[in-house]
PDB file of C-alpha atoms in Angstrom:
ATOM      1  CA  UNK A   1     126.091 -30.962  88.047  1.00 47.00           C
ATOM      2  CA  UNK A   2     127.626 -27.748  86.448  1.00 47.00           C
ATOM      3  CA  UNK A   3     126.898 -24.770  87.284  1.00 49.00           C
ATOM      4  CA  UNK A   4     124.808 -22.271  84.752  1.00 50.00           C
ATOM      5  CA  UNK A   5     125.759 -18.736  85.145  1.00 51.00           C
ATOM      6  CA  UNK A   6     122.760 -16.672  86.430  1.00 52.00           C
ATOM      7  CA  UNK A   7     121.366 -14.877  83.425  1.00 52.00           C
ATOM      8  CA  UNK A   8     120.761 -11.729  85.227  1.00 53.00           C
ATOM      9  CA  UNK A   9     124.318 -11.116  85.993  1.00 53.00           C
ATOM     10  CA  UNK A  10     125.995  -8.473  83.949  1.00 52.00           C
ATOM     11  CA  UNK A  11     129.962  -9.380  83.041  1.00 51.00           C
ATOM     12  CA  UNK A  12     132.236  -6.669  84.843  1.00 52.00           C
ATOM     13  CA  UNK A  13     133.068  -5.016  82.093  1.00 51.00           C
ATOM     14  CA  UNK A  14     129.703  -4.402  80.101  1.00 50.00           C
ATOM     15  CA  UNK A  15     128.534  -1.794  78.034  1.00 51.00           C
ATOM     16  CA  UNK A  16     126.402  -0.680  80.556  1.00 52.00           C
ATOM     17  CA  UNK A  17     128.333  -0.896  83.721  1.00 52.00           C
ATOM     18  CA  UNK A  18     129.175   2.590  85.620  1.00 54.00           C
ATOM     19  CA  UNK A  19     133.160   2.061  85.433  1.00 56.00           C
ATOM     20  CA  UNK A  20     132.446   1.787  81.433  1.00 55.00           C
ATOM     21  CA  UNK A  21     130.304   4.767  81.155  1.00 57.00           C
ATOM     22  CA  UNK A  22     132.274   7.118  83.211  1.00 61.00           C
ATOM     23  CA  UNK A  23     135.432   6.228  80.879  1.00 67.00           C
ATOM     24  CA  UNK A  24     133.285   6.966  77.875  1.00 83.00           C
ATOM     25  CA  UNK A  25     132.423  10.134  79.275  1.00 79.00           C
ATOM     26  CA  UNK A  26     135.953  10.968  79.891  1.00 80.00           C
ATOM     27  CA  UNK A  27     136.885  10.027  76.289  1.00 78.00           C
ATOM     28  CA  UNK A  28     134.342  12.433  74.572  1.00 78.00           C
ATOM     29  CA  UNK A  29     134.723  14.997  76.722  1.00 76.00           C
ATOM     30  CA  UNK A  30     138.515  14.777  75.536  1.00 77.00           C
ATOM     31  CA  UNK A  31     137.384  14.250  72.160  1.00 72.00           C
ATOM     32  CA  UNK A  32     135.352  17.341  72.662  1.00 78.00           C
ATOM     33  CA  UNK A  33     138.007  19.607  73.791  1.00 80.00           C
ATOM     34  CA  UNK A  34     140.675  18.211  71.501  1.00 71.00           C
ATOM     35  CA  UNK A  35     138.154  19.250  68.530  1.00 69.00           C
ATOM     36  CA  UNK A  36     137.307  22.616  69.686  1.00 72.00           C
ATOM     37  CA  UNK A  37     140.501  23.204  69.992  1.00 72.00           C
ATOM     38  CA  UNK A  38     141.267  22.144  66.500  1.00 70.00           C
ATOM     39  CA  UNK A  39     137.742  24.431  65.005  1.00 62.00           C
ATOM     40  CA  UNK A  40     139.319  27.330  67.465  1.00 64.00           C
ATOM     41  CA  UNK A  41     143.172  27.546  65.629  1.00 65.00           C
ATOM     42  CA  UNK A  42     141.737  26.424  62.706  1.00 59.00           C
ATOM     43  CA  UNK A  43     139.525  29.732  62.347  1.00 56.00           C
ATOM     44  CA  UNK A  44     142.040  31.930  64.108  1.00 55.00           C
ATOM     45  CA  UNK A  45     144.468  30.814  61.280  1.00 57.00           C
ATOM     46  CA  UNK A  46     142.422  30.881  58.299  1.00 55.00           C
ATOM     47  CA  UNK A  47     139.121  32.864  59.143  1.00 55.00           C
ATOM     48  CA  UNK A  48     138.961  35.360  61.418  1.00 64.00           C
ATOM     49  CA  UNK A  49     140.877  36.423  64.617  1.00 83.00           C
ATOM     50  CA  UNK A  50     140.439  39.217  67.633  1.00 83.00           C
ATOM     51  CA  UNK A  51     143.055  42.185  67.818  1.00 85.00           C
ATOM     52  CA  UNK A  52     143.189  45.220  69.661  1.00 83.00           C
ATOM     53  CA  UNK A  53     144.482  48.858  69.109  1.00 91.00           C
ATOM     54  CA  UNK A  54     147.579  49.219  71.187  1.00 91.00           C
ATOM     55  CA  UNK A  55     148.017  53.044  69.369  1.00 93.00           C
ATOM     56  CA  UNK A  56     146.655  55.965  68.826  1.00 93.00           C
ATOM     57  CA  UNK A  57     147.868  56.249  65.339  1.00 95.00           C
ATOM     58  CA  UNK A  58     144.410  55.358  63.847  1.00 94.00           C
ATOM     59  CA  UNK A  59     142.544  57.959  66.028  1.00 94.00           C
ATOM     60  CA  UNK A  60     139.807  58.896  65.182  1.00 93.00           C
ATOM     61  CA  UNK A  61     138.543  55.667  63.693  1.00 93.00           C
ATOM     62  CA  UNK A  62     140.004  53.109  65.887  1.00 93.00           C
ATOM     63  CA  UNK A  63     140.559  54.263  69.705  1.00 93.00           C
ATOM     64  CA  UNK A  64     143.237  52.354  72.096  1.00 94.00           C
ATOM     65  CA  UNK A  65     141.798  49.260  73.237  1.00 94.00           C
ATOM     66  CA  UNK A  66     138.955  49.200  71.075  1.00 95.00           C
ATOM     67  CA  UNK A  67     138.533  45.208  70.498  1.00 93.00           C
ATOM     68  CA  UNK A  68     138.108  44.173  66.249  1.00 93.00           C
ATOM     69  CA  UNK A  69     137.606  41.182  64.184  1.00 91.00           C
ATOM     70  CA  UNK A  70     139.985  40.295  61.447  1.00 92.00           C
ATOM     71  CA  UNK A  71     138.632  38.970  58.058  1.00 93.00           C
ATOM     72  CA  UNK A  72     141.599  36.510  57.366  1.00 90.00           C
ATOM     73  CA  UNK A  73     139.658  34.988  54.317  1.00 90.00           C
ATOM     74  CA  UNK A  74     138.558  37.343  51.908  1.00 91.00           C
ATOM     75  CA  UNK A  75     141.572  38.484  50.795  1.00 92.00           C
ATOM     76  CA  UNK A  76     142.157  34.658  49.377  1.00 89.00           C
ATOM     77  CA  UNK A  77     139.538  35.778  46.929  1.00 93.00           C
ATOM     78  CA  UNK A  78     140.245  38.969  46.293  1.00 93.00           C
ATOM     79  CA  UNK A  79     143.171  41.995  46.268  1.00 94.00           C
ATOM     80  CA  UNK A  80     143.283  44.603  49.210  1.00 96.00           C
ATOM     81  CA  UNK A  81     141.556  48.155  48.318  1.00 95.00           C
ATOM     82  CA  UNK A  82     142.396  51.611  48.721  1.00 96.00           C
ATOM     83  CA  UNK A  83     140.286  52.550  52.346  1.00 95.00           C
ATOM     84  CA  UNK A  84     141.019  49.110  53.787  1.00 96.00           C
ATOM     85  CA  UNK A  85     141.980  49.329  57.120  1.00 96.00           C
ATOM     86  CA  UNK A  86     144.574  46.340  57.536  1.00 96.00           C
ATOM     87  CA  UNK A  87     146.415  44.490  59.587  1.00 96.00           C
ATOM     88  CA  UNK A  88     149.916  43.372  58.510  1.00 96.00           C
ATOM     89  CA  UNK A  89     153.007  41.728  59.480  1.00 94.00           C
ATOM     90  CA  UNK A  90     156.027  44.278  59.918  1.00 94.00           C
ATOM     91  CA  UNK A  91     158.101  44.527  57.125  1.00 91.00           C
ATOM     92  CA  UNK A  92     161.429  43.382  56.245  1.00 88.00           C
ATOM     93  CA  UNK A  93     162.799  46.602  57.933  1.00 86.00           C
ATOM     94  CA  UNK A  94     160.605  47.010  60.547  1.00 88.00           C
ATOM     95  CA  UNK A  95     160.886  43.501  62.117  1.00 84.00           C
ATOM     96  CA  UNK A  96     164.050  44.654  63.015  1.00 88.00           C
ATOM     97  CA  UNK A  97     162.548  46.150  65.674  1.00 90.00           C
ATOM     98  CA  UNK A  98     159.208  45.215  65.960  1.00 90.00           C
ATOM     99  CA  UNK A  99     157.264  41.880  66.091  1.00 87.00           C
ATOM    100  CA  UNK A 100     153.759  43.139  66.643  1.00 90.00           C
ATOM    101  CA  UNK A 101     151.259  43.057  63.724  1.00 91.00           C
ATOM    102  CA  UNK A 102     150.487  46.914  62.695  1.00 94.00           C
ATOM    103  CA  UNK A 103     147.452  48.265  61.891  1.00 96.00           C
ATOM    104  CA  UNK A 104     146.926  51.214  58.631  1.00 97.00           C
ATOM    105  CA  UNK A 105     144.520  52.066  55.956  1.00 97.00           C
ATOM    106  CA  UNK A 106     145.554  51.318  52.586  1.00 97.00           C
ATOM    107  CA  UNK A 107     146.400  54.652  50.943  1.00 97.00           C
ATOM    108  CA  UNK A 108     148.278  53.700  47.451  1.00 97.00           C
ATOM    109  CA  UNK A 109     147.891  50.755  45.297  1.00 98.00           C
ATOM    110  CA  UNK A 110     150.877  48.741  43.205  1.00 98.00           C
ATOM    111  CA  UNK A 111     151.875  51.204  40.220  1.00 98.00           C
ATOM    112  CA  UNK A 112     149.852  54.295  41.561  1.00 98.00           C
ATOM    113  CA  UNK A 113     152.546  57.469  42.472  1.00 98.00           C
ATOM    114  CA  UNK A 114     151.398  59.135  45.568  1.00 97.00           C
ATOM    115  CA  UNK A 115     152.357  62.211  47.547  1.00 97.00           C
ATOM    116  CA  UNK A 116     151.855  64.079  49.922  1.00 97.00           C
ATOM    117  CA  UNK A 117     151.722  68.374  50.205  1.00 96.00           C
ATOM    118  CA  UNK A 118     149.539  71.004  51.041  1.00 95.00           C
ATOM    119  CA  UNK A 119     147.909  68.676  53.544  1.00 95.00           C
ATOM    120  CA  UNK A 120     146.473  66.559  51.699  1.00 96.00           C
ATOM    121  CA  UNK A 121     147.516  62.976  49.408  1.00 97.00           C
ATOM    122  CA  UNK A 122     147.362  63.457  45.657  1.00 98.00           C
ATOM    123  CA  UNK A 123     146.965  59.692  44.239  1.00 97.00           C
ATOM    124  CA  UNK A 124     148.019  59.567  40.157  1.00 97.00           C
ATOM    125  CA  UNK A 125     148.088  63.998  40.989  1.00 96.00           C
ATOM    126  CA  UNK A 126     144.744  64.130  41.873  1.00 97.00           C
ATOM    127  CA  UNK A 127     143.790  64.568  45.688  1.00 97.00           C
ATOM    128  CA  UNK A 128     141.635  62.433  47.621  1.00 96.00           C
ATOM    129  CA  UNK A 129     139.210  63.189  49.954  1.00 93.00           C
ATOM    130  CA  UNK A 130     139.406  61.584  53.340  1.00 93.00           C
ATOM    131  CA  UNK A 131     137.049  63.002  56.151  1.00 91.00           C
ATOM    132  CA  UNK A 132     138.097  60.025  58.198  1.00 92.00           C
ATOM    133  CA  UNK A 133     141.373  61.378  59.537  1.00 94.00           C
ATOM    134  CA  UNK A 134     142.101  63.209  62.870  1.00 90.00           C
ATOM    135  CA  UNK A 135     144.031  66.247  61.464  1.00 94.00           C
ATOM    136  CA  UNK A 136     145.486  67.396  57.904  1.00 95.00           C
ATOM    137  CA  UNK A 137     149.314  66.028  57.150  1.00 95.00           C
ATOM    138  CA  UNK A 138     151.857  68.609  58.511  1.00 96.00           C
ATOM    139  CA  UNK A 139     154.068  66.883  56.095  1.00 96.00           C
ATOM    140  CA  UNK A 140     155.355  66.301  52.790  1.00 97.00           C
ATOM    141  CA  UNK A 141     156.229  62.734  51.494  1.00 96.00           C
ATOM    142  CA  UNK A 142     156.573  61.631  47.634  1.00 92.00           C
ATOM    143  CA  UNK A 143     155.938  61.415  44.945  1.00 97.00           C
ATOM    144  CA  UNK A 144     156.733  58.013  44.370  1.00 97.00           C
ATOM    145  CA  UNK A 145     155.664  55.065  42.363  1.00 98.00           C
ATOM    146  CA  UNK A 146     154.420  51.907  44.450  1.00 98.00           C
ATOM    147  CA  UNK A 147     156.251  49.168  43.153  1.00 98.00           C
ATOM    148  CA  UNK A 148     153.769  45.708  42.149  1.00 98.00           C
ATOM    149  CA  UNK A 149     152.467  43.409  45.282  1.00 97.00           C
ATOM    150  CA  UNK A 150     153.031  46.186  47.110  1.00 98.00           C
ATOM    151  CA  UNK A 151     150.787  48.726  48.830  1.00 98.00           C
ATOM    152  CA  UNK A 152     151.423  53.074  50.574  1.00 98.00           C
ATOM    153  CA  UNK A 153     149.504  52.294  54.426  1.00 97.00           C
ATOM    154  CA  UNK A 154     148.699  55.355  56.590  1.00 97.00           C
ATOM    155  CA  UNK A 155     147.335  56.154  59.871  1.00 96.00           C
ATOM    156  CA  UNK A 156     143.817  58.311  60.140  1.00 96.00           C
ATOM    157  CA  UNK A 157     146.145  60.421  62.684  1.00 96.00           C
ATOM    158  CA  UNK A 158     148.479  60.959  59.950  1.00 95.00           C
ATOM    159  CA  UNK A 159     150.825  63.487  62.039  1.00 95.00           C
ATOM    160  CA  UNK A 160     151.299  61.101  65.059  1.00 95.00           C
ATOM    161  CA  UNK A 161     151.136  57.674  62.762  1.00 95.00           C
ATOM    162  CA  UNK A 162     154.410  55.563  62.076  1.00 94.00           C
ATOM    163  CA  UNK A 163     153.542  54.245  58.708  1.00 95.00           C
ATOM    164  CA  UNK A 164     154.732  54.064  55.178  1.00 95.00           C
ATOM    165  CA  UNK A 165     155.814  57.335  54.974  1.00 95.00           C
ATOM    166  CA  UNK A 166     158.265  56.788  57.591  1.00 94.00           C
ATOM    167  CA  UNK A 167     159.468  53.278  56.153  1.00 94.00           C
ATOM    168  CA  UNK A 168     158.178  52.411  52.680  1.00 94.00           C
ATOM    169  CA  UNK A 169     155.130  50.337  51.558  1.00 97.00           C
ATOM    170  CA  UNK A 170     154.227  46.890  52.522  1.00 97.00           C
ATOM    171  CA  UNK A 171     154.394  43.653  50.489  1.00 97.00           C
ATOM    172  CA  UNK A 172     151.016  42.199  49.736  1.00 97.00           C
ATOM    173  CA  UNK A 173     152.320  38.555  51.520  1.00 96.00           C
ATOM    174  CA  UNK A 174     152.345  40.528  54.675  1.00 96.00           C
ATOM    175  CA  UNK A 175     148.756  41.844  54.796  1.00 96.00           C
ATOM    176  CA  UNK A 176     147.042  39.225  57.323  1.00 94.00           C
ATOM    177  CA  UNK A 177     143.522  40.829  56.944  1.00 95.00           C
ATOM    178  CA  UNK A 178     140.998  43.384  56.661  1.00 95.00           C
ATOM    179  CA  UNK A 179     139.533  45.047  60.144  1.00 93.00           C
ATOM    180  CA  UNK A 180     135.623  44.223  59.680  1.00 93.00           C
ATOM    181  CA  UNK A 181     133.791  44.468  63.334  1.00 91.00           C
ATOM    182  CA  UNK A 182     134.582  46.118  66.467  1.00 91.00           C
ATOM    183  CA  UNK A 183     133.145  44.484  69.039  1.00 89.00           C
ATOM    184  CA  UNK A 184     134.394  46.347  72.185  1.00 88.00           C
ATOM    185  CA  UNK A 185     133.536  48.471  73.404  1.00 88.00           C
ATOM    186  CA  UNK A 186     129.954  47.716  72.997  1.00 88.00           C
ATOM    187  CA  UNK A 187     128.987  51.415  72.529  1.00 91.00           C
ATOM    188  CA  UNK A 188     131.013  51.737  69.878  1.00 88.00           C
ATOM    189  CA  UNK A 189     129.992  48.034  68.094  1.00 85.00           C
ATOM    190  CA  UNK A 190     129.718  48.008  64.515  1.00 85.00           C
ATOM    191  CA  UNK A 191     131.448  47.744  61.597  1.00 85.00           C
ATOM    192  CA  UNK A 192     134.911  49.067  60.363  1.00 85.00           C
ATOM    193  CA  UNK A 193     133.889  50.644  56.760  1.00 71.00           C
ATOM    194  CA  UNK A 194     135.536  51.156  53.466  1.00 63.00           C
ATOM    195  CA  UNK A 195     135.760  54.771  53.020  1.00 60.00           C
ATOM    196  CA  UNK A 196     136.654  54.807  49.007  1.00 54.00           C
TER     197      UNK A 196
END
């Protein structure tokens, strides 16, 4: 007589089997990781990322180690404004030195002639009015004509700020973002506005 397998056995290897579902387990929990990885750079490249102020040069506005989110996307859509406080890659010059992103608010837009005297900035020879910085400029700068794709960045703490009016304006390609959110610290949480 043959033998008949016994119909209750499970095969070794079955769907069900405990060696079977703890490989499964380990797959998607790979699979898991793997993809949140890939959502995590994804949005850090594209989206939005996390920066801190390492300065003082946007006092009062931004404090050292207050904590902001980055808009990386909007400025796909549409050009950078005067009042936009920015983050940026140093520029030709400056990554000579540097490698750390700065952070400024866009003063002067391509073709505009700014300049500062008296202390305060005349934009096209009319001054603006910005209640948003630490202290009136102890200095004069200008005028000058912005050249196109390229933007005149300041610090709010103009006379302690290393910005354009130390080394020249900054091409739009290296604008990575607009600061939108701080989110640290919590008691100051809330957004990083426009001022123009």
């Amino acid at each position: 007589m043959s033998s008949v397998p016994n119909q209750d056995q499970k095969p070794k290897n079955s769907p069900s089997s405990p060696s079977h579902n703890e490989e499964n387990a380990w797959v998607e929990g790979i699979k898991t990781i793997g993809l949140s990885i890939i959502l995590a750079l994804g949005i850090r490249t594209f989206v939005a990322e996390a920066r801190y102020i390492p300065s003082g040069s946007m006092l009062p506005t931004l404090e050292i180690n207050d904590r902001l989110i980055i808009d990386k996307l909007s400025y796909r859509f549409t050009e950078p404004q005067r009042g936009d406080v920015v983050v940026f890659n140093p520029t030709e010059e400056l990554s000579l030195q540097y490698n750390d992103a700065f952070i400024k608010r866009i003063i002067g837009l391509p073709g505009e002639t700014l300049e500062v005297r008296d202390g305060q900035v005349f934009v096209n020879g009319e001054p603006i009015e910005e209640d948003y910085i630490a202290e009136e400029p102890q200095y004069k700068w200008g005028p000058e004509t912005i050249p196109e794709g390229q933007f005149l960045v300041l610090g709010d703490n103009r006379n302690n700020s290393f910005d354009s009016h130390y080394w020249g304006f900054v091409p739009r390609e290296n604008i990575i973002g607009r600061a939108v959110v701080r989110f640290w610290p919590l008691d100051r949480l809330g957004g990083v506005d426009r001022t123009f």
